[in-house]
C-alpha cells in the first residue's frame, strides 16, 4: 500500500513539474518580450519558435530529474536538501539547453529569456514541491501513507 502511494505521489510530482517547466518557458518569453520591461533591439521573435522549443526543454528537464533522483522519498531529509536538488536540476538543464542551442543554429534564443526561465522554473518548482510535500504531510496526519510497525518483545 505504501509503495502505491509513493508511485502516485511521484506521478503527481512529474505532472506538476512538467506543467511548471512548460508554464515557466512560456512565462519567460512573455516577461522578456511582451511585458515591455526589457528592450528588444533585434525585434520580437515569433512565439511559435519558443513554443516548439518547450518539448526539448521538457525532455532535458525530465532526464535531469531522473538523473538527480528528484522523486526519491525524502524521509529524514530537510526541505533545504530538496530545494537545493531542484536548483541543481534547473541549473544543469538550463546549461544543457544553452549548449544544445549553441550547436543548433537554426534559431537564436535570447540569453535573457533563458535566465528569466531559470529563475521562474526554479522558484515555481520549489513552490510546487513545497505545496505537494505539505499536502503529503497533511495526509499522513490523517493516517494515510503511514508505515505501521509492530515491535515484539521488550
CSV table of C-alpha atoms in Angstrom, one decimal:
chain,number,residue,atom,x,y,z
A,1,UNK,CA,0.0,0.0,0.0
A,2,UNK,CA,2.8,2.4,0.9
A,3,UNK,CA,4.6,1.8,-2.4
A,4,UNK,CA,1.3,2.5,-4.3
A,5,UNK,CA,1.0,5.9,-2.6
A,6,UNK,CA,4.7,6.6,-3.3
A,7,UNK,CA,4.2,5.9,-7.0
A,8,UNK,CA,1.1,8.0,-7.0
A,9,UNK,CA,2.9,10.9,-5.4
A,10,UNK,CA,5.8,10.6,-7.8
A,11,UNK,CA,3.3,10.7,-10.7
A,12,UNK,CA,1.7,13.9,-9.3
A,13,UNK,CA,5.2,15.4,-8.9
A,14,UNK,CA,6.1,14.5,-12.5
A,15,UNK,CA,2.8,16.1,-13.9
A,16,UNK,CA,3.3,19.1,-11.7
A,17,UNK,CA,6.9,19.6,-12.8
A,18,UNK,CA,6.0,19.1,-16.5
A,19,UNK,CA,3.4,21.8,-16.3
A,20,UNK,CA,5.7,24.0,-14.3
A,21,UNK,CA,8.5,23.7,-16.9
A,22,UNK,CA,6.1,24.4,-19.8
A,23,UNK,CA,4.5,27.4,-18.0
A,24,UNK,CA,7.9,28.8,-16.9
A,25,UNK,CA,9.2,28.7,-20.5
A,26,UNK,CA,6.1,30.4,-21.9
A,27,UNK,CA,6.2,32.9,-19.0
A,28,UNK,CA,9.9,33.7,-19.6
A,29,UNK,CA,9.0,34.5,-23.3
A,30,UNK,CA,6.2,36.9,-22.2
A,31,UNK,CA,8.2,38.5,-19.5
A,32,UNK,CA,11.1,39.1,-21.9
A,33,UNK,CA,9.3,40.2,-25.0
A,34,UNK,CA,5.7,41.2,-24.2
A,35,UNK,CA,5.7,43.0,-20.8
A,36,UNK,CA,7.9,45.9,-22.1
A,37,UNK,CA,10.3,45.6,-19.2
A,38,UNK,CA,13.3,44.8,-21.4
A,39,UNK,CA,14.1,46.4,-24.8
A,40,UNK,CA,14.2,44.2,-27.9
A,41,UNK,CA,16.7,45.8,-30.3
A,42,UNK,CA,16.5,42.8,-32.7
A,43,UNK,CA,12.7,42.7,-32.6
A,44,UNK,CA,10.3,40.2,-31.0
A,45,UNK,CA,10.8,36.6,-32.2
A,46,UNK,CA,7.8,34.7,-33.2
A,47,UNK,CA,6.0,32.9,-30.3
A,48,UNK,CA,5.8,29.7,-32.3
A,49,UNK,CA,9.6,29.2,-32.2
A,50,UNK,CA,9.6,29.4,-28.4
A,51,UNK,CA,6.5,27.2,-28.2
A,52,UNK,CA,8.1,24.4,-30.2
A,53,UNK,CA,11.2,24.6,-28.0
A,54,UNK,CA,9.1,23.6,-25.0
A,55,UNK,CA,9.3,19.9,-26.0
A,56,UNK,CA,13.1,19.6,-26.0
A,57,UNK,CA,13.2,21.6,-22.8
A,58,UNK,CA,10.7,19.2,-21.2
A,59,UNK,CA,12.8,16.2,-22.3
A,60,UNK,CA,16.0,17.7,-20.9
A,61,UNK,CA,14.3,18.5,-17.6
A,62,UNK,CA,12.8,15.0,-17.4
A,63,UNK,CA,16.1,13.4,-17.9
A,64,UNK,CA,17.8,15.5,-15.3
A,65,UNK,CA,15.1,15.0,-12.8
A,66,UNK,CA,15.6,11.2,-13.2
A,67,UNK,CA,19.4,11.7,-13.1
A,68,UNK,CA,19.3,13.7,-9.9
A,69,UNK,CA,16.7,11.3,-8.3
A,70,UNK,CA,14.4,14.2,-7.5
A,71,UNK,CA,11.4,11.9,-6.9
A,72,UNK,CA,13.1,9.6,-4.4
A,73,UNK,CA,11.5,9.6,-1.0
A,74,UNK,CA,12.9,12.3,1.3
A,75,UNK,CA,12.0,10.9,4.7
A,76,UNK,CA,14.5,12.2,7.2
A,77,UNK,CA,16.0,14.8,4.8
A,78,UNK,CA,15.4,18.5,5.2
A,79,UNK,CA,13.3,20.7,2.8
A,80,UNK,CA,16.5,22.6,2.0
A,81,UNK,CA,18.0,19.4,0.6
A,82,UNK,CA,15.1,19.1,-1.8
A,83,UNK,CA,15.2,22.8,-2.8
A,84,UNK,CA,19.0,22.5,-3.5
A,85,UNK,CA,18.3,19.5,-5.6
A,86,UNK,CA,15.7,21.4,-7.6
A,87,UNK,CA,18.1,24.3,-8.2
A,88,UNK,CA,20.7,21.8,-9.4
A,89,UNK,CA,18.2,20.2,-11.8
A,90,UNK,CA,17.2,23.6,-13.1
A,91,UNK,CA,20.8,24.8,-13.4
A,92,UNK,CA,22.1,21.7,-15.2
A,93,UNK,CA,19.0,21.7,-17.5
A,94,UNK,CA,19.5,25.3,-18.5
A,95,UNK,CA,23.2,24.7,-19.1
A,96,UNK,CA,22.3,21.7,-21.3
A,97,UNK,CA,19.6,23.8,-23.1
A,98,UNK,CA,22.2,26.6,-23.7
A,99,UNK,CA,24.7,24.1,-25.0
A,100,UNK,CA,22.2,22.5,-27.4
A,101,UNK,CA,21.0,25.9,-28.7
A,102,UNK,CA,24.7,26.8,-29.3
A,103,UNK,CA,25.2,23.9,-31.6
A,104,UNK,CA,21.8,24.3,-33.3
A,105,UNK,CA,22.0,27.5,-35.3
A,106,UNK,CA,18.6,27.3,-36.9
A,107,UNK,CA,17.1,29.7,-34.4
A,108,UNK,CA,18.8,32.0,-31.9
A,109,UNK,CA,17.3,32.3,-28.4
A,110,UNK,CA,17.5,35.3,-26.2
A,111,UNK,CA,20.0,34.7,-23.3
A,112,UNK,CA,17.9,36.9,-21.1
A,113,UNK,CA,14.9,34.7,-21.8
A,114,UNK,CA,16.9,31.7,-20.7
A,115,UNK,CA,18.0,33.5,-17.5
A,116,UNK,CA,14.4,34.5,-16.7
A,117,UNK,CA,13.3,30.9,-17.4
A,118,UNK,CA,15.9,29.6,-15.0
A,119,UNK,CA,14.7,31.9,-12.2
A,120,UNK,CA,11.0,31.3,-12.8
A,121,UNK,CA,11.3,27.5,-13.1
A,122,UNK,CA,13.5,27.3,-10.0
A,123,UNK,CA,11.1,29.3,-7.9
A,124,UNK,CA,7.9,27.6,-9.2
A,125,UNK,CA,9.3,24.1,-8.8
A,126,UNK,CA,10.3,24.9,-5.2
A,127,UNK,CA,6.9,26.3,-4.5
A,128,UNK,CA,5.0,23.3,-6.1
A,129,UNK,CA,7.2,20.8,-4.4
A,130,UNK,CA,6.7,22.5,-1.0
A,131,UNK,CA,2.9,22.6,-1.5
A,132,UNK,CA,2.8,18.9,-2.5
A,133,UNK,CA,5.0,17.9,0.4
A,134,UNK,CA,2.8,19.9,2.7
A,135,UNK,CA,-0.2,18.0,1.3
A,136,UNK,CA,1.6,14.7,1.9
A,137,UNK,CA,2.2,15.7,5.5
A,138,UNK,CA,-1.5,16.5,5.9
A,139,UNK,CA,-2.4,13.1,4.5
A,140,UNK,CA,0.0,11.4,7.0
A,141,UNK,CA,-1.6,13.3,9.9
A,142,UNK,CA,-4.9,11.8,8.8
A,143,UNK,CA,-3.4,8.3,8.8
A,144,UNK,CA,-2.8,7.9,5.0
A,145,UNK,CA,0.5,6.7,3.7
A,146,UNK,CA,1.9,5.7,7.1
A,147,UNK,CA,4.2,2.8,8.0
A,148,UNK,CA,2.8,0.5,10.6
A,149,UNK,CA,5.4,-1.1,12.8
A,150,UNK,CA,4.9,-4.0,15.3
A,151,UNK,CA,7.6,-4.3,18.0
A,152,UNK,CA,7.7,-7.7,19.6
A,153,UNK,CA,9.5,-8.2,22.9
A,154,UNK,CA,10.7,-5.7,25.4
